[in-house]
PDB file of C-alpha atoms in Angstrom:
ATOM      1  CA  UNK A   1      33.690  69.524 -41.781  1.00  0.00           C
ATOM      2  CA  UNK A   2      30.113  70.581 -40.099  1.00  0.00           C
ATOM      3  CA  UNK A   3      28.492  68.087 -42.827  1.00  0.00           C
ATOM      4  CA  UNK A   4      30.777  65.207 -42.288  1.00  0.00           C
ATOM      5  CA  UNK A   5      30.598  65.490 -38.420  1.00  0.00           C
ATOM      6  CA  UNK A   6      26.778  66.133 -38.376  1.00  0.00           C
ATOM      7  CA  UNK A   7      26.182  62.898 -40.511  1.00  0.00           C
ATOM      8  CA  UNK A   8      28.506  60.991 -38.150  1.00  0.00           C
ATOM      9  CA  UNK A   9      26.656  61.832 -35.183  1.00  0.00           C
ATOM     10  CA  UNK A  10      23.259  61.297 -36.428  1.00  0.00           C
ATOM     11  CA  UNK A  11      24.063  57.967 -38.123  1.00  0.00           C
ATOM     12  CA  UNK A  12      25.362  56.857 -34.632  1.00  0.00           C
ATOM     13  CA  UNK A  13      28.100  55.104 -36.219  1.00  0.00           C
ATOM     14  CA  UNK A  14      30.257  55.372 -32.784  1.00  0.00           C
ATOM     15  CA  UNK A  15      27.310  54.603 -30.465  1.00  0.00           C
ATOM     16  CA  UNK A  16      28.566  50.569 -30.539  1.00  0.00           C
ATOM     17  CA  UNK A  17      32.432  50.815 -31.042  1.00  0.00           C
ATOM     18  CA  UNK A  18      34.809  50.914 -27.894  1.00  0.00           C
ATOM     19  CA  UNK A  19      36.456  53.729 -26.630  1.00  0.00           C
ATOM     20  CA  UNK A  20      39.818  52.474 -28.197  1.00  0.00           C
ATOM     21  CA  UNK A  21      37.622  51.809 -32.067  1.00  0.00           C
ATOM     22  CA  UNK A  22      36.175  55.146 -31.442  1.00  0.00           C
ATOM     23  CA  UNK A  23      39.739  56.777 -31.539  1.00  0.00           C
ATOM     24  CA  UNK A  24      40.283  55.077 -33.982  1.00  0.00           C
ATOM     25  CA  UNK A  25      37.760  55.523 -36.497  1.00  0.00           C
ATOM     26  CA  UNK A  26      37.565  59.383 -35.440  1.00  0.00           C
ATOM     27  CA  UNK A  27      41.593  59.425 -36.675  1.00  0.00           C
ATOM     28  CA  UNK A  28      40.695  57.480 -40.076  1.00  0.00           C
ATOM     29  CA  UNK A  29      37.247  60.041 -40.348  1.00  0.00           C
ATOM     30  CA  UNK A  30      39.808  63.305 -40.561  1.00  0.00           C
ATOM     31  CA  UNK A  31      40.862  61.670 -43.909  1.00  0.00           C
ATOM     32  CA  UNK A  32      37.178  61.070 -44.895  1.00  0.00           C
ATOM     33  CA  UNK A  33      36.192  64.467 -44.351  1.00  0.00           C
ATOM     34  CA  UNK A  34      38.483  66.346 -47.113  1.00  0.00           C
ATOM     35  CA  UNK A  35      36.312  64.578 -49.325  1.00  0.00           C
ATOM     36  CA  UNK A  36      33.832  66.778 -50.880  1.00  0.00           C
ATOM     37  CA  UNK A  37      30.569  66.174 -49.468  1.00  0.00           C
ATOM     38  CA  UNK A  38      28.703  64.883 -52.373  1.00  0.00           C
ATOM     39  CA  UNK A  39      26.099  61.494 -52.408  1.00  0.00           C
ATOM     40  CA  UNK A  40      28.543  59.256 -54.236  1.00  0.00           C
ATOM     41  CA  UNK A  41      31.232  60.205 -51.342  1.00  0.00           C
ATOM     42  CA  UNK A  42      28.361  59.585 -48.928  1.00  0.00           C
ATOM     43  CA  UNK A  43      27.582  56.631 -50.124  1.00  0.00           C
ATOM     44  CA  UNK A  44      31.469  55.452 -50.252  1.00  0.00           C
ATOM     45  CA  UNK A  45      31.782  55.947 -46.553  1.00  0.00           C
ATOM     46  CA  UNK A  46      28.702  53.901 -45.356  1.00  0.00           C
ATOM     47  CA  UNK A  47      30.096  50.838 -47.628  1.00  0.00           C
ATOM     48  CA  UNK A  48      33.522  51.074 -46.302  1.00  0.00           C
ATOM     49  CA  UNK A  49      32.119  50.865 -42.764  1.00  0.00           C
ATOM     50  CA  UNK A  50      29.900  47.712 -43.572  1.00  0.00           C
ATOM     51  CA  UNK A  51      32.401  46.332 -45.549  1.00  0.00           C
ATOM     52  CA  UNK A  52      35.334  47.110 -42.567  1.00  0.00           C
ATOM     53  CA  UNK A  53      32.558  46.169 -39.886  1.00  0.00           C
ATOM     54  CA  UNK A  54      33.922  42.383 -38.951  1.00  0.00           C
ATOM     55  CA  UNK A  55      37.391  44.235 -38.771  1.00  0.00           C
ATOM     56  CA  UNK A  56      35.984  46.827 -36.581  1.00  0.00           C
ATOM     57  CA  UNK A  57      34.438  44.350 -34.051  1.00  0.00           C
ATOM     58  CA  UNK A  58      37.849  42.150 -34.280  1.00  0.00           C
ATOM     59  CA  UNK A  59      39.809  44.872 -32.916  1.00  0.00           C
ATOM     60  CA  UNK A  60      37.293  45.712 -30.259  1.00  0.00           C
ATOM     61  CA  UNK A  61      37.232  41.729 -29.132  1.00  0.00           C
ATOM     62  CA  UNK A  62      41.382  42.117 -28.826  1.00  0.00           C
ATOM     63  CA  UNK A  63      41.329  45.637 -27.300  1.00  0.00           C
ATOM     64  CA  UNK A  64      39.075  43.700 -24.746  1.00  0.00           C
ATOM     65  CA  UNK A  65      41.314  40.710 -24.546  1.00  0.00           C
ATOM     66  CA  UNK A  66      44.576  43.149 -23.571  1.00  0.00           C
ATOM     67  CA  UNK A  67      43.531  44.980 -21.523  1.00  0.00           C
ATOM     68  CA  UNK A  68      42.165  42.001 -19.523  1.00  0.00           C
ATOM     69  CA  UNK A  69      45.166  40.088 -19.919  1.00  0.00           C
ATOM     70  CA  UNK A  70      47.831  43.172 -19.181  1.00  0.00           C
ATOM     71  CA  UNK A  71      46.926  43.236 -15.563  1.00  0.00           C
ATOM     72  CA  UNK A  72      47.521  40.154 -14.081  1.00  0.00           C
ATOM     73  CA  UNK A  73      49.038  36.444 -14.948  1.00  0.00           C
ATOM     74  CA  UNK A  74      46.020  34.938 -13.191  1.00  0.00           C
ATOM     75  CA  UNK A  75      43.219  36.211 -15.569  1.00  0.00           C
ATOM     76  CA  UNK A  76      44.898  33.699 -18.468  1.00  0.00           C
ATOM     77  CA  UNK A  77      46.310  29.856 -18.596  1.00  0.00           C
ATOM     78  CA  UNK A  78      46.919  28.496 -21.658  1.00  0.00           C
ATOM     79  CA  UNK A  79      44.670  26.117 -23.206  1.00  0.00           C
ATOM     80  CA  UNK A  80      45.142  22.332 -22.701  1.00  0.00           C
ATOM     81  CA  UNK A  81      48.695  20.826 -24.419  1.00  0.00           C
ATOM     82  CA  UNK A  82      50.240  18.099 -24.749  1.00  0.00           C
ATOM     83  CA  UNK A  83      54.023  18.118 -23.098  1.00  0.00           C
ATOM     84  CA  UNK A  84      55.386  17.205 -26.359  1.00  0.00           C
ATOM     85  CA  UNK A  85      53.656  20.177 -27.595  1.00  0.00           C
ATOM     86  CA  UNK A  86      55.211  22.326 -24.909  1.00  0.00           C
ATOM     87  CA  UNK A  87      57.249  24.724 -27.271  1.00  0.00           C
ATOM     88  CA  UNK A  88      53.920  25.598 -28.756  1.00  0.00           C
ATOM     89  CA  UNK A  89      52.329  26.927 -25.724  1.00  0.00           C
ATOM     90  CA  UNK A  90      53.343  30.287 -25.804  1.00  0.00           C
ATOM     91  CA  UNK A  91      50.970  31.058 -28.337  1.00  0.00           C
ATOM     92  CA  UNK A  92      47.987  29.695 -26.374  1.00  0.00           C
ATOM     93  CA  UNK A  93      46.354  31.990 -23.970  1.00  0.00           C
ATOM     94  CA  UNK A  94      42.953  32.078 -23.188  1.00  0.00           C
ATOM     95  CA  UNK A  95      40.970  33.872 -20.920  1.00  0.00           C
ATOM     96  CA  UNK A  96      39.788  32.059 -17.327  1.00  0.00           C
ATOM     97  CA  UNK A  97      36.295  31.501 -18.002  1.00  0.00           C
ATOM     98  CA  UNK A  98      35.995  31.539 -14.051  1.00  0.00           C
ATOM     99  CA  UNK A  99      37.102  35.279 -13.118  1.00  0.00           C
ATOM    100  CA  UNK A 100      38.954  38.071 -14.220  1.00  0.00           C
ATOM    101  CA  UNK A 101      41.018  40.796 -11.721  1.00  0.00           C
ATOM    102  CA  UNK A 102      41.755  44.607 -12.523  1.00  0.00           C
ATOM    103  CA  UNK A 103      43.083  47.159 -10.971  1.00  0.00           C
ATOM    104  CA  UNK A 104      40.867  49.680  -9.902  1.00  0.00           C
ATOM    105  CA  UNK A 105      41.718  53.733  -9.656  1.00  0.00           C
ATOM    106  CA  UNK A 106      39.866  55.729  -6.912  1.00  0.00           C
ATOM    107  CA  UNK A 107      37.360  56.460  -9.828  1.00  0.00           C
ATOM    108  CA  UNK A 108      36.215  53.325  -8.860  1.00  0.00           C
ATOM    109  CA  UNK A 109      35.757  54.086  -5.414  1.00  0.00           C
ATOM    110  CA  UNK A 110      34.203  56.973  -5.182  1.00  0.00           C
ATOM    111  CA  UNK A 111      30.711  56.645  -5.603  1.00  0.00           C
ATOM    112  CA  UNK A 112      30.880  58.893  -8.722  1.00  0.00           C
ATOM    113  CA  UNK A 113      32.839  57.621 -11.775  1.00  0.00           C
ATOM    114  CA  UNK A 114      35.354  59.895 -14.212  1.00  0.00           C
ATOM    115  CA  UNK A 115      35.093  59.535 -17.930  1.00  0.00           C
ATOM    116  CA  UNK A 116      37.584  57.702 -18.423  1.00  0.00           C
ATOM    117  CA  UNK A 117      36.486  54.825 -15.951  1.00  0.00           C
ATOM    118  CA  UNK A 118      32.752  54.913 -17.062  1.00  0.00           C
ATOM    119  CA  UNK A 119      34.195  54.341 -21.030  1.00  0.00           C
ATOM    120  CA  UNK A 120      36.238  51.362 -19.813  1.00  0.00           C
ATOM    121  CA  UNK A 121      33.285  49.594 -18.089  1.00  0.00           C
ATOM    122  CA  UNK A 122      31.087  50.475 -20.913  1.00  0.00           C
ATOM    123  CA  UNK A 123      33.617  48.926 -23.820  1.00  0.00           C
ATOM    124  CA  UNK A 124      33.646  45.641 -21.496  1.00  0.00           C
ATOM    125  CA  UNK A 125      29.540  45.772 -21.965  1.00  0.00           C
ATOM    126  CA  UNK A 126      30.017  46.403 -25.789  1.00  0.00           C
ATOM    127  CA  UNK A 127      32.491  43.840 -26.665  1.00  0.00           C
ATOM    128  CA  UNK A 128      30.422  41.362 -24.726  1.00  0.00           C
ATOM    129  CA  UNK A 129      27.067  42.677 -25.836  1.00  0.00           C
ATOM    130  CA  UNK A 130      28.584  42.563 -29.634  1.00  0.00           C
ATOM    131  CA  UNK A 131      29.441  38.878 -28.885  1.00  0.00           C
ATOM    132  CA  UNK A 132      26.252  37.662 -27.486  1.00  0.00           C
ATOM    133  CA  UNK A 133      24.376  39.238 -30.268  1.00  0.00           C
ATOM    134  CA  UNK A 134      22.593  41.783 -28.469  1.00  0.00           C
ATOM    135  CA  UNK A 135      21.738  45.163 -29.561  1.00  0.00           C
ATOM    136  CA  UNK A 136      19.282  46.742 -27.108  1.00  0.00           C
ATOM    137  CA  UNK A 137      20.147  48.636 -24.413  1.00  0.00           C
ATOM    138  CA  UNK A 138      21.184  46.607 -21.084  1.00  0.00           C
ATOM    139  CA  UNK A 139      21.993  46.831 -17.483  1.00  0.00           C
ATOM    140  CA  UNK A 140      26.037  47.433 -17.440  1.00  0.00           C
ATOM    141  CA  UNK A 141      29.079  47.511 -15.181  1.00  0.00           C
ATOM    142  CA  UNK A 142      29.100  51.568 -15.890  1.00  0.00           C
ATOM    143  CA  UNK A 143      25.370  51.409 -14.412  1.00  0.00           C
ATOM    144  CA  UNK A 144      25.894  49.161 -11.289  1.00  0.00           C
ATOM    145  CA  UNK A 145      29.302  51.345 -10.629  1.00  0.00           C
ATOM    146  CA  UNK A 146      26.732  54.718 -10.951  1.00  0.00           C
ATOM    147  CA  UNK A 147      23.951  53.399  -8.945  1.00  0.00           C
ATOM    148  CA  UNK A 148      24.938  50.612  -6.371  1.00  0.00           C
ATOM    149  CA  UNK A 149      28.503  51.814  -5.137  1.00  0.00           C
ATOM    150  CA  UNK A 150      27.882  51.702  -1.905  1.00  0.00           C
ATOM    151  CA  UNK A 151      26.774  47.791  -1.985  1.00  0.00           C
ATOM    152  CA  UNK A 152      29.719  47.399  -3.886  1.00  0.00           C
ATOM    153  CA  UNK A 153      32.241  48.821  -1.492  1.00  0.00           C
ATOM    154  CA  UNK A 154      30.455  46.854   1.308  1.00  0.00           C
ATOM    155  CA  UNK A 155      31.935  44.038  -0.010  1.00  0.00           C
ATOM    156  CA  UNK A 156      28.561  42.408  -2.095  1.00  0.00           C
ATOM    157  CA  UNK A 157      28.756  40.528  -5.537  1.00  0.00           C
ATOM    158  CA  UNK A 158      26.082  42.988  -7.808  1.00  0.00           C
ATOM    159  CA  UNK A 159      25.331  41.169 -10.700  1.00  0.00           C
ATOM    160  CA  UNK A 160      25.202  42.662 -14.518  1.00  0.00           C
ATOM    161  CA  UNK A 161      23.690  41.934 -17.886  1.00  0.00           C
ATOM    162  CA  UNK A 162      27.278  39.934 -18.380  1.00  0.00           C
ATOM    163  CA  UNK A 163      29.031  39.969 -15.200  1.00  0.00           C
ATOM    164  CA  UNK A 164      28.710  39.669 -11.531  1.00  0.00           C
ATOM    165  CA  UNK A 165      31.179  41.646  -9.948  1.00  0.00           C
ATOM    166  CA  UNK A 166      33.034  42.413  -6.503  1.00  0.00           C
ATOM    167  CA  UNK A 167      35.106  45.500  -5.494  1.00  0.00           C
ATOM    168  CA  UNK A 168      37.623  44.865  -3.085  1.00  0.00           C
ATOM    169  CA  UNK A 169      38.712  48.121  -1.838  1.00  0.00           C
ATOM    170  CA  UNK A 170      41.376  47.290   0.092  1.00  0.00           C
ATOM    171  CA  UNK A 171      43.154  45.727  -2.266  1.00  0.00           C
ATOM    172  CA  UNK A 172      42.138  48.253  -4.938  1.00  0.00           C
ATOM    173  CA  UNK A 173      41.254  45.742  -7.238  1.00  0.00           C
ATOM    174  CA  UNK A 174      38.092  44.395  -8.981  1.00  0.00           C
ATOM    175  CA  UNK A 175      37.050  40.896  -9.261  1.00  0.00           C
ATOM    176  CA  UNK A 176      34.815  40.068 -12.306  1.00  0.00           C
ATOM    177  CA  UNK A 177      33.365  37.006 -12.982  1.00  0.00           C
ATOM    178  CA  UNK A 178      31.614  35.969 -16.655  1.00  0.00           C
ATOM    179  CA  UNK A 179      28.164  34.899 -16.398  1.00  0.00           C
ATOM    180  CA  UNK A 180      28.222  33.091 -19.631  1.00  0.00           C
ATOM    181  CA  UNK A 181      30.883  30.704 -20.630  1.00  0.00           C
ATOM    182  CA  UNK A 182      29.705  30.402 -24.315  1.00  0.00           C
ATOM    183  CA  UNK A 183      30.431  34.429 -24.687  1.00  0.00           C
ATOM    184  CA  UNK A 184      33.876  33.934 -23.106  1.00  0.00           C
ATOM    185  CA  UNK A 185      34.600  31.532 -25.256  1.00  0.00           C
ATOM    186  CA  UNK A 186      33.911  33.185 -28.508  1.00  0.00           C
ATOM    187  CA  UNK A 187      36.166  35.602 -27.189  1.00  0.00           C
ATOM    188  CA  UNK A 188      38.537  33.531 -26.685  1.00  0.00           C
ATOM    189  CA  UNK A 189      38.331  32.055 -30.022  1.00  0.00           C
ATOM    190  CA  UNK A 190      37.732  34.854 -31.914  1.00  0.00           C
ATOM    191  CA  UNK A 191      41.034  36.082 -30.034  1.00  0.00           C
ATOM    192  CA  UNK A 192      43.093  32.930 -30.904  1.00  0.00           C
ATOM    193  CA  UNK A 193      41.973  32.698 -34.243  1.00  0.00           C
ATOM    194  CA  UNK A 194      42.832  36.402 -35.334  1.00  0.00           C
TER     195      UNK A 194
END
């Protein structure tokens, strides 16, 4: 178990997956480490994880996409159909490429974030990192939230690597809106076409 779990960690295999993937591949690594701990069972677990990569970032893109969507009506419309094709239009969500509103917890508010809310800003920052095809480190949501809180609750837009973003404490939510619309959009795609 100490050999499996110290090769995980210094391969940083989790480093890039969200919070939900991580669970995930943690529950599917218990299986992995009753395997002996040999090189040819070494070498079987780093080609199942290239070769289960694309699935890997798939599920990220529609953990992303769900918990967006669960919130509110308003942060999806479906794309553009023809009335005729009206029966067919409850398959068709897409994301606003506009804005997007969550709730927000007191985390949020405090000035100091919990674990939980730091991991869900950061997997926004990974899933759209992953799709813009960046891989060094970048100025997130999780970092603005840390360091410019009080800005934040004073009603100001702080902008992101991805995002600019408002807090609205009164109405305990959180109004983000997508700097890119070509990332949104291979979301969205991505999304549809899975």
């Amino acid at each position: 178990d100490r050999s499996w779990a110290t090769m995980l960690r210094s391969g940083q295999f989790t480093s890039k997956l969200s919070s939900k993937a991580q669970r995930r591949f943690e529950s599917e690594f218990e299986a992995i480490k009753k395997l002996e701990f040999t090189v040819r069972n070494i070498y079987g677990f780093l080609c199942g994880i290239l070769d289960r990569q694309w699935e890997m970032q798939l599920d990220m893109a529609c953990d992303i996409f769900d918990e967006i969507t669960k919130y509110s009506p308003d942060n999806s419309c479906f794309y553009k159909g023809y009335v005729s094709n009206a029966k067919h239009k409850t398959c068709g969500y897409r994301l606003k490429s506009t804005r997007f509103i969550l709730p927000g917890n007191t985390a949020y508010f405090s000035g100091s974030l919990s674990y939980e809310a730091q991991r869900r800003l950061e997997d926004f920052d990974k899933v759209f990192g992953m799709l813009d095809g960046k891989t060094e480190p970048y100025f997130g949501l999780a970092h603005a939230f840390n360091n410019q809180i009080d800005e934040l609750k004073a009603g100001a837009r702080v902008s992101t690597e991805f995002f600019d973003c408002r807090l609205y404490v009164q109405a305990g939510t959180i109004h983000f809106y997508v700097k890119s619309k070509e990332v949104i959009d291979r979301l969205n795609k991505l999304v549809g076409q899975h």
